[in-house]
PDB file of C-alpha atoms in Angstrom:
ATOM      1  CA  UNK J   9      98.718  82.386 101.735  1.00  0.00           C
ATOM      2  CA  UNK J  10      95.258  83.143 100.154  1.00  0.00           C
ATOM      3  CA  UNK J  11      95.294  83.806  96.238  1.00  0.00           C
ATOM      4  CA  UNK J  12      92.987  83.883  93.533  1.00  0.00           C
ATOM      5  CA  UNK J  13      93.741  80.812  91.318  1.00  0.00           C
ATOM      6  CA  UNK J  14      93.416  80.916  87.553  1.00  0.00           C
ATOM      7  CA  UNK J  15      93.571  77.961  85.079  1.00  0.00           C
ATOM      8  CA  UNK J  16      94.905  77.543  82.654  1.00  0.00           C
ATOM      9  CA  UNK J  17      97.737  80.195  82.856  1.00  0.00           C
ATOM     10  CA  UNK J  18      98.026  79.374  78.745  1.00  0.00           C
ATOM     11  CA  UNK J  19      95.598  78.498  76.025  1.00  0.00           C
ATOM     12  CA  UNK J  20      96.354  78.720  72.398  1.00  0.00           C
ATOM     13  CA  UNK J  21      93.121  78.025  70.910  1.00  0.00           C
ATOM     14  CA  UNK J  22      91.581  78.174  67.156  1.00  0.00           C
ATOM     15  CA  UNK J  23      89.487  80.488  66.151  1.00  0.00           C
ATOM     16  CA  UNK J  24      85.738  79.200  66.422  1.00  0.00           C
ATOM     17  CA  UNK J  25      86.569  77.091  69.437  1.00  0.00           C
ATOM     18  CA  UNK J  26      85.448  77.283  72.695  1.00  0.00           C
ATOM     19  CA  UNK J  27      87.538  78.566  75.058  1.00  0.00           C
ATOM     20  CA  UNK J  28      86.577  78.411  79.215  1.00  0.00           C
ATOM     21  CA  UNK J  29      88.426  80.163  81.952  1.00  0.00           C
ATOM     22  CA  UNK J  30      88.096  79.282  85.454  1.00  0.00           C
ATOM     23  CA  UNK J  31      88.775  81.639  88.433  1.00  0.00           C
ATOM     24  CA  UNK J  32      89.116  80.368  92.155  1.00  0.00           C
ATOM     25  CA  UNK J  33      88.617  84.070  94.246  1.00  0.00           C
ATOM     26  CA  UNK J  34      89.879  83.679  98.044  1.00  0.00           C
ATOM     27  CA  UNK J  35      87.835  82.170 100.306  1.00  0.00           C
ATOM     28  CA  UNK J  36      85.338  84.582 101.767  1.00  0.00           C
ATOM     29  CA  UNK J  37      85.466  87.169  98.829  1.00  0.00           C
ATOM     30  CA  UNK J  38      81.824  88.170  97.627  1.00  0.00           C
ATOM     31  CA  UNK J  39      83.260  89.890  94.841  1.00  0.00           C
ATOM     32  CA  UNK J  40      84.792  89.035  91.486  1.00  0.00           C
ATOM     33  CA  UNK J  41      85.608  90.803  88.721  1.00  0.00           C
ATOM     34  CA  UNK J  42      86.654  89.657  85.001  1.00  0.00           C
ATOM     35  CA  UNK J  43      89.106  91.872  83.218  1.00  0.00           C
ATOM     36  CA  UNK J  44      90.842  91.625  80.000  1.00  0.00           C
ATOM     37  CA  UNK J  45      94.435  93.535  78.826  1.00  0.00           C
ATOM     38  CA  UNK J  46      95.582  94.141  75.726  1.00  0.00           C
ATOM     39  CA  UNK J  47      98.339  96.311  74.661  1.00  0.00           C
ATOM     40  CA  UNK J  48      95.994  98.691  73.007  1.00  0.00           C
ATOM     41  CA  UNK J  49      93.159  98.985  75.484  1.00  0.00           C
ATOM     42  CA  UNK J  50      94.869  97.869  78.386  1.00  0.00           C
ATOM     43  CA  UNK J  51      92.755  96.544  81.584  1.00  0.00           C
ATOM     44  CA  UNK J  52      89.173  96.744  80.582  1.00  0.00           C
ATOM     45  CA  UNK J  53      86.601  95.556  82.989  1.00  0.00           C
ATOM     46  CA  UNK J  54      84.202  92.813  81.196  1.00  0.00           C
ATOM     47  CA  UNK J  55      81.833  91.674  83.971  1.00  0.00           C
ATOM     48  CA  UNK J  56      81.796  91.456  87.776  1.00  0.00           C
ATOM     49  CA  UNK J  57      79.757  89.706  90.598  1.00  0.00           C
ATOM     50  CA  UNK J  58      78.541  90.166  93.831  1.00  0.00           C
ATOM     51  CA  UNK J  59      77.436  87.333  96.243  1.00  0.00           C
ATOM     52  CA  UNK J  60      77.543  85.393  93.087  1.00  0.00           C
ATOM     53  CA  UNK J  61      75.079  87.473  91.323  1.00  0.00           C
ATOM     54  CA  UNK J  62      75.892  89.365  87.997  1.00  0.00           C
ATOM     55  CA  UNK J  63      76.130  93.192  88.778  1.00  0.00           C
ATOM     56  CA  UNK J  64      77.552  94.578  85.174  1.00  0.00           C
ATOM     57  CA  UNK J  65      78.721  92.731  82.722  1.00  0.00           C
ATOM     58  CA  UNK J  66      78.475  95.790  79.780  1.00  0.00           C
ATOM     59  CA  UNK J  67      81.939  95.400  79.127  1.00  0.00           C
ATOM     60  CA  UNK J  68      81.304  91.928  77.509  1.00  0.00           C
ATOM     61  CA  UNK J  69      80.357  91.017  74.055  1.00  0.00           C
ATOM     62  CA  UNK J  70      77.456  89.440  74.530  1.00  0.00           C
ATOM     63  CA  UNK J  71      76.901  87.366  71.549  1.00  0.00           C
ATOM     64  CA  UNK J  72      80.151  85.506  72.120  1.00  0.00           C
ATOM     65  CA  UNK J  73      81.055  85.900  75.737  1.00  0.00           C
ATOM     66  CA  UNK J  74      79.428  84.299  79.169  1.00  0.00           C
ATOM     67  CA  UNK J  75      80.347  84.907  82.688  1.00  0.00           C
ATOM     68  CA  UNK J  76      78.961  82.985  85.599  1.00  0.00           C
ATOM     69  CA  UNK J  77      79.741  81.934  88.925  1.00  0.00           C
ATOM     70  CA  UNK J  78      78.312  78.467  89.333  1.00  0.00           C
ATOM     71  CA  UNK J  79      79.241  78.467  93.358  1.00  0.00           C
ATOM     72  CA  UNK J  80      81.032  80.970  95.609  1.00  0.00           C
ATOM     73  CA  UNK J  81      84.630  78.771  94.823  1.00  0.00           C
ATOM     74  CA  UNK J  82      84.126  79.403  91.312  1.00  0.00           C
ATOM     75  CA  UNK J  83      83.902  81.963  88.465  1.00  0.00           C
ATOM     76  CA  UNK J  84      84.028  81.254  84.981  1.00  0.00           C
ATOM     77  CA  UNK J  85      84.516  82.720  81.540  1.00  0.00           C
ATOM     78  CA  UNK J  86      83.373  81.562  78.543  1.00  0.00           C
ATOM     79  CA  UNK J  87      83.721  82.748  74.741  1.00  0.00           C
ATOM     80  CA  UNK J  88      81.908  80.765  72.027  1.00  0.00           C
ATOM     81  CA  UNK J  89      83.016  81.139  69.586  1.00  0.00           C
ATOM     82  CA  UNK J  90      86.489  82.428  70.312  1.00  0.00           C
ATOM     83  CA  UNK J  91      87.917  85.187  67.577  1.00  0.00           C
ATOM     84  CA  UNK J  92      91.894  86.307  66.872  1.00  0.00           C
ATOM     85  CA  UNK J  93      91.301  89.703  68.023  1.00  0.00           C
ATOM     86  CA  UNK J  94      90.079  87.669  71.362  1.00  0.00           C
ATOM     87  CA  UNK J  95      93.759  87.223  72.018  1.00  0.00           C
ATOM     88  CA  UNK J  96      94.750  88.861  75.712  1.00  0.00           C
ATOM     89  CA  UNK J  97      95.420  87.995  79.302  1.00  0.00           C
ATOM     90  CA  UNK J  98      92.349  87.927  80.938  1.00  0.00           C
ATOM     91  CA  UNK J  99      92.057  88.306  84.959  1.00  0.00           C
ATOM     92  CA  UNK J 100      90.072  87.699  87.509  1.00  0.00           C
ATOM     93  CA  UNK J 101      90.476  89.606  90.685  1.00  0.00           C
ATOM     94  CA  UNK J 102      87.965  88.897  93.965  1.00  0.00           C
ATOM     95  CA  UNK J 103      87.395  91.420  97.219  1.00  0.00           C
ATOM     96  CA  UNK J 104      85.538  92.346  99.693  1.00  0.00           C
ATOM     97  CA  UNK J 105      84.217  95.612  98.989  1.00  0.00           C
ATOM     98  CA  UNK J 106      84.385  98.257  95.730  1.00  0.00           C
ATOM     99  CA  UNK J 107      88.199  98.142  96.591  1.00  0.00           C
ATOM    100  CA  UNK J 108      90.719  96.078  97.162  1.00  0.00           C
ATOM    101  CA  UNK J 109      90.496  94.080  94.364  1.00  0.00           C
ATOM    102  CA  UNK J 110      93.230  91.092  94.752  1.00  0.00           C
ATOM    103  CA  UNK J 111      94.233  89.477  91.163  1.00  0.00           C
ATOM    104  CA  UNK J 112      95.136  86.262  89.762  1.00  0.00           C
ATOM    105  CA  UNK J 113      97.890  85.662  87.885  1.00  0.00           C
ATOM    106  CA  UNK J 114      95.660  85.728  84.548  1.00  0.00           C
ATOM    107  CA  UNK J 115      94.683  83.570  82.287  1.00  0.00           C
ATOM    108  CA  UNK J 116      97.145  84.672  78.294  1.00  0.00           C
ATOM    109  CA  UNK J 117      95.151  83.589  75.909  1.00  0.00           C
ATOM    110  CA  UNK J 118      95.972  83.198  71.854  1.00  0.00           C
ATOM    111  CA  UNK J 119      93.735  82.602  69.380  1.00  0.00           C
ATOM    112  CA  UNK J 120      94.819  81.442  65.848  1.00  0.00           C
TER     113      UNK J 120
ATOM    114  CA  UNK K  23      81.561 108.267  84.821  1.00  0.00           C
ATOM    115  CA  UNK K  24      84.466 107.864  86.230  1.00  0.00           C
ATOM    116  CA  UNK K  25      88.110 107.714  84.889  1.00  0.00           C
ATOM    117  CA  UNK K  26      91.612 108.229  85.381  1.00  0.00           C
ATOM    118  CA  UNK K  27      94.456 109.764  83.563  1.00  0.00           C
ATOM    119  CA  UNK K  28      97.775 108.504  83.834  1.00  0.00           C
ATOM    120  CA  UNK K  29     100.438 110.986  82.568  1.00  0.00           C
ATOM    121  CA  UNK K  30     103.166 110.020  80.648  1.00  0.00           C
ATOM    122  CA  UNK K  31     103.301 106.209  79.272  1.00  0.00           C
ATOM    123  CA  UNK K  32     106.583 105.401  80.128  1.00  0.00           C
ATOM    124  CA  UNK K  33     109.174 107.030  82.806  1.00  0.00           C
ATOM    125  CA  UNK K  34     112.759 106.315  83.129  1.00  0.00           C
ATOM    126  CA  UNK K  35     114.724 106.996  86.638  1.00  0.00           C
ATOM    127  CA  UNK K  36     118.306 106.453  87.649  1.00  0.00           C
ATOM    128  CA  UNK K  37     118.767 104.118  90.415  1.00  0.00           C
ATOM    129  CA  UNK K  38     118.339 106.222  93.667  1.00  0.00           C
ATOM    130  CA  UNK K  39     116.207 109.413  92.084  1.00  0.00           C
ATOM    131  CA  UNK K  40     112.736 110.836  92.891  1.00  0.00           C
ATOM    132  CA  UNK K  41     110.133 107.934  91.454  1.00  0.00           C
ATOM    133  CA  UNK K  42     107.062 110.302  90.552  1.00  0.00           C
ATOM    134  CA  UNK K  43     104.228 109.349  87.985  1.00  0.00           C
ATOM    135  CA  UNK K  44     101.572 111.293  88.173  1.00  0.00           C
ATOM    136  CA  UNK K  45      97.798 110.114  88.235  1.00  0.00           C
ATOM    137  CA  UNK K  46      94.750 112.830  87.743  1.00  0.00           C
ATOM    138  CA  UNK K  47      91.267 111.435  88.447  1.00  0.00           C
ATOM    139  CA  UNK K  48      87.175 112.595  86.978  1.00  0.00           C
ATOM    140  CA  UNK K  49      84.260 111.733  89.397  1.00  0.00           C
ATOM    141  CA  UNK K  50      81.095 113.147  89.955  1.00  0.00           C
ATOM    142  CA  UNK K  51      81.389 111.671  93.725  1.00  0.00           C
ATOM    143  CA  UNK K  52      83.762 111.374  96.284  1.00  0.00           C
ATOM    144  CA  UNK K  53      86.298 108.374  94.710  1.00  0.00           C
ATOM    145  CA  UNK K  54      88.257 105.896  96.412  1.00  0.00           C
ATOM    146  CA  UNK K  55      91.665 105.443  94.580  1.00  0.00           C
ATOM    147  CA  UNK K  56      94.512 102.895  93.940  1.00  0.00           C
ATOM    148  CA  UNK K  57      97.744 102.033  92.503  1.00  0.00           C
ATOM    149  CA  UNK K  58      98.349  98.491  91.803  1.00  0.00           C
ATOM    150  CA  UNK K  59     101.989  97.457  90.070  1.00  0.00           C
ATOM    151  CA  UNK K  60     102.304  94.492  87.974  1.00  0.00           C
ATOM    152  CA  UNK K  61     105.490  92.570  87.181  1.00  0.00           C
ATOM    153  CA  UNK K  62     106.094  90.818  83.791  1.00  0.00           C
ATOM    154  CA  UNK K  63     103.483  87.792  83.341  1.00  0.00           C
ATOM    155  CA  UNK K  64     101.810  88.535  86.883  1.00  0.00           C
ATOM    156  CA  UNK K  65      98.865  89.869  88.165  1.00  0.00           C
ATOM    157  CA  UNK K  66      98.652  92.981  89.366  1.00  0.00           C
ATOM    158  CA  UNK K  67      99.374  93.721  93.052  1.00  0.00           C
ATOM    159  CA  UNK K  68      98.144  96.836  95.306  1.00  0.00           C
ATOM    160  CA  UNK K  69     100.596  99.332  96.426  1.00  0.00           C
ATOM    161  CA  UNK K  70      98.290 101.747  98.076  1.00  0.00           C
ATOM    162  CA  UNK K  71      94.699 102.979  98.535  1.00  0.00           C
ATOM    163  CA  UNK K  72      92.789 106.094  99.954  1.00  0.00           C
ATOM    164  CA  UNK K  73      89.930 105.406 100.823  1.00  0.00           C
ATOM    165  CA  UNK K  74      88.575 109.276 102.502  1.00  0.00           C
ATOM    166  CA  UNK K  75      90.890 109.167 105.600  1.00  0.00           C
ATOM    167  CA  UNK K  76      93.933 110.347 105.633  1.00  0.00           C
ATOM    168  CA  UNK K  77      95.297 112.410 102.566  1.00  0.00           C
ATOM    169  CA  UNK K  78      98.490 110.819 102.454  1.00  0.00           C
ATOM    170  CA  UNK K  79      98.940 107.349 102.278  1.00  0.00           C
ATOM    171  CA  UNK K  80     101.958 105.502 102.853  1.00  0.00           C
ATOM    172  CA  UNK K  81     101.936 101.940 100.874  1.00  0.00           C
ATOM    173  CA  UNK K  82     104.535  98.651 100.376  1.00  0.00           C
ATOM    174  CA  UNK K  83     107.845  98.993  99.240  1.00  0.00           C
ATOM    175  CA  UNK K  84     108.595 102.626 100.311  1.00  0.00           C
ATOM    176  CA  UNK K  85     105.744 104.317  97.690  1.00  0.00           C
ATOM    177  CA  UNK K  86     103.063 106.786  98.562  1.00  0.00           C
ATOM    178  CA  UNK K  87     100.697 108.634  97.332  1.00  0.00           C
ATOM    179  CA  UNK K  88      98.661 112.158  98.328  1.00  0.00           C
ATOM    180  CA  UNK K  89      94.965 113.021  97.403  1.00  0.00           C
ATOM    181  CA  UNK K  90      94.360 116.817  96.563  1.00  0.00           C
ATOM    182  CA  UNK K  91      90.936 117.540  96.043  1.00  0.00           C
ATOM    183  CA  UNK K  92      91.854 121.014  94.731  1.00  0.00           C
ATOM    184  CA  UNK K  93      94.009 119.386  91.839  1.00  0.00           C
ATOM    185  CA  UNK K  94      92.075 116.510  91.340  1.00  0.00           C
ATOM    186  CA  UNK K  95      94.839 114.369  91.642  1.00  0.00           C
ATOM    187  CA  UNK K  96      96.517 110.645  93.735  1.00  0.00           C
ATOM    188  CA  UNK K  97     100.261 111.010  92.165  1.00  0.00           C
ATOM    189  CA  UNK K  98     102.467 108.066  93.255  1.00  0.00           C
ATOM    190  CA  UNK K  99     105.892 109.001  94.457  1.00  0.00           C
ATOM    191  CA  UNK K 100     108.904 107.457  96.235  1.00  0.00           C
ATOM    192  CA  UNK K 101     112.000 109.027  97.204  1.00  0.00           C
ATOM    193  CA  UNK K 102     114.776 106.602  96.275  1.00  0.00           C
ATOM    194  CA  UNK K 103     114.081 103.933  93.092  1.00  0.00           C
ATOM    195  CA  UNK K 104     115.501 101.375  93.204  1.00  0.00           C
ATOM    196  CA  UNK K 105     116.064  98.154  90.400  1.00  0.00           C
ATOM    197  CA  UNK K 106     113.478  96.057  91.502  1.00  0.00           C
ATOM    198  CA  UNK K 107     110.685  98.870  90.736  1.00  0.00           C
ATOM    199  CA  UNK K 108     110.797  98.820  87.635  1.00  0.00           C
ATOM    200  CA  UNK K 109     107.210  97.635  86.631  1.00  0.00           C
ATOM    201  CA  UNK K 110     104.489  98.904  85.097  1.00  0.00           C
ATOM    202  CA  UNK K 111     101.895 101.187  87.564  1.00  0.00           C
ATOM    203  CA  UNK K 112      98.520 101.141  87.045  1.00  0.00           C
ATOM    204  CA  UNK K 113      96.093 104.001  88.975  1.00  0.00           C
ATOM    205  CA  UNK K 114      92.099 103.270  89.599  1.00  0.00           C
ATOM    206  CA  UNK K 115      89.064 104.534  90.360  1.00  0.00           C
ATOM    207  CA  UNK K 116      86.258 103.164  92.424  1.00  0.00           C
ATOM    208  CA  UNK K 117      83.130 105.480  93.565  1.00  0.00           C
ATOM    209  CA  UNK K 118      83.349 105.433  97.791  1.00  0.00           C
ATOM    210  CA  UNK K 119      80.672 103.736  99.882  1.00  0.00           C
ATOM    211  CA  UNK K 120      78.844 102.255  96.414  1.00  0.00           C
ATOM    212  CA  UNK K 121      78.149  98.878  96.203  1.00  0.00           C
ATOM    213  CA  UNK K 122      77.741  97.734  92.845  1.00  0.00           C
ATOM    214  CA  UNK K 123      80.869  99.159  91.409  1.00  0.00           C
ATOM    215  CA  UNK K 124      83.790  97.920  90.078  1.00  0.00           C
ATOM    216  CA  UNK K 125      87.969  99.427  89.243  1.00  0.00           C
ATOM    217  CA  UNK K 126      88.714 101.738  86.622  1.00  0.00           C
ATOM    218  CA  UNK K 127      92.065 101.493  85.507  1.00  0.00           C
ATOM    219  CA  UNK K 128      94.562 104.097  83.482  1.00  0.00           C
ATOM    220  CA  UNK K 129      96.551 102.908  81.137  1.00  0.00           C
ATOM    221  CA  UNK K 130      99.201 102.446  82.980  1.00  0.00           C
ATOM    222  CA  UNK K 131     103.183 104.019  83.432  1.00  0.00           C
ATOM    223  CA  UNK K 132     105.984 101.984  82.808  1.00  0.00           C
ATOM    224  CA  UNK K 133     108.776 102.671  85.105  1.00  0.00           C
ATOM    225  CA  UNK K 134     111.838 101.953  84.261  1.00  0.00           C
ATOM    226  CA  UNK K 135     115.366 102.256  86.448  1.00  0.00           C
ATOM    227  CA  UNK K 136     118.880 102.356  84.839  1.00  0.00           C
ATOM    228  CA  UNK K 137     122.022 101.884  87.795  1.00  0.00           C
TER     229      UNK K 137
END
């Protein structure tokens, strides 16, 4: 049964730490997209690749957040250094084309 | 730009009634749309997509949707609700046959179903 895989599912963090998320897309995917949801501004897209290369990431704050896909097995997110208002679940979804985008569980993160 | 408009943030059916939330879309080019439900602490799952074929499109679970052009609109119904879909809905955006874009979610419907 082929799923993205997100770790970890939890992180309670303080604020100025670094906090990394890692995102396994299915096998095959060239896509993979980064979003974050909050209450207020629900799903917001923060960055998204294709065939590993970074196509948009506008929706990130730059000066504190990184995406990159080291291989095609894994994505990861980055914020350095991490802020309260940073607090959300953030996913990562991978497809094949503009569409079908499949999501992980997500990653609900708390800063302190 | 593209964007969606979901209508009404939260809608509450008996068990058995007309599920209908409603979805209105902006795009400067022909779109491709979705709805995607999501469960408490899950991801979000597809229901349905068009994707320029077939105006009506029959998805999981006994939902579909129709696209009309004239009304700008991909509203989600299905006929008989039942406990289990009660979720919250979530419509997108993508532009069709682009490469190099990405989802654009509303902010969601929460459905709710009473017996």
């Amino acid at each position: 049964d082929a799923r993205v895989t997100q770790t970890p599912r939890h992180k309670v963090t303080e604020m100025g730490q670094e906090v990394t998320m890692r995102c396994q897309p299915i096998l095959g995917h060239n896509t993979v997209f980064w979003y974050r949801q909050t209450m207020m501004q629900g799903l917001e897209l923060l960055a998204y690749f294709r065939n590993r290369a970074p196509l948009d990431d506008s929706g990130m704050p730059k000066d504190r957040f990184s995406a990159e896909m080291p291989d095609a097995t894994l994505a990861t997110l980055k914020i350095q250094p991490s802020e309260p208002r940073d607090s959300a679940v953030y996913f990562c979804a991978s497809g094949l084309t503009t569409g079908d985008a499949f999501f992980g569980q997500g990653t609900r993160l708390t800063v302190v | 730009a593209q964007s969606v408009t979901q209508l009404g943030s939260h809608v509450s059916v008996s068990e058995g009634a007309l599920v209908l939330l409603r979805c209105n879309y902006s795009s400067s080019v022909p779109p491709y749309l979705f709805w995607y439900v999501q469960y408490p602490n899950q991801g979000l799952q597809l229901l349905l997509k068009y994707t320029s074929a077939a105006t009506l499109v029959k998805g999981i679970n006994g939902f579909e949707a129709e696209f009309k052009k004239s009304e700008t609109s991909f509203h989600l119904t299905k006929p008989s609700a039942h406990m289990s879909d009660a979720a919250e809905y979530f419509c997108a955006v993508t532009q069709a046959n682009q490469a190099g874009t990405a989802l654009i979610f509303g902010k969601g419907t929460t459905l709710s179903v009473s017996s």
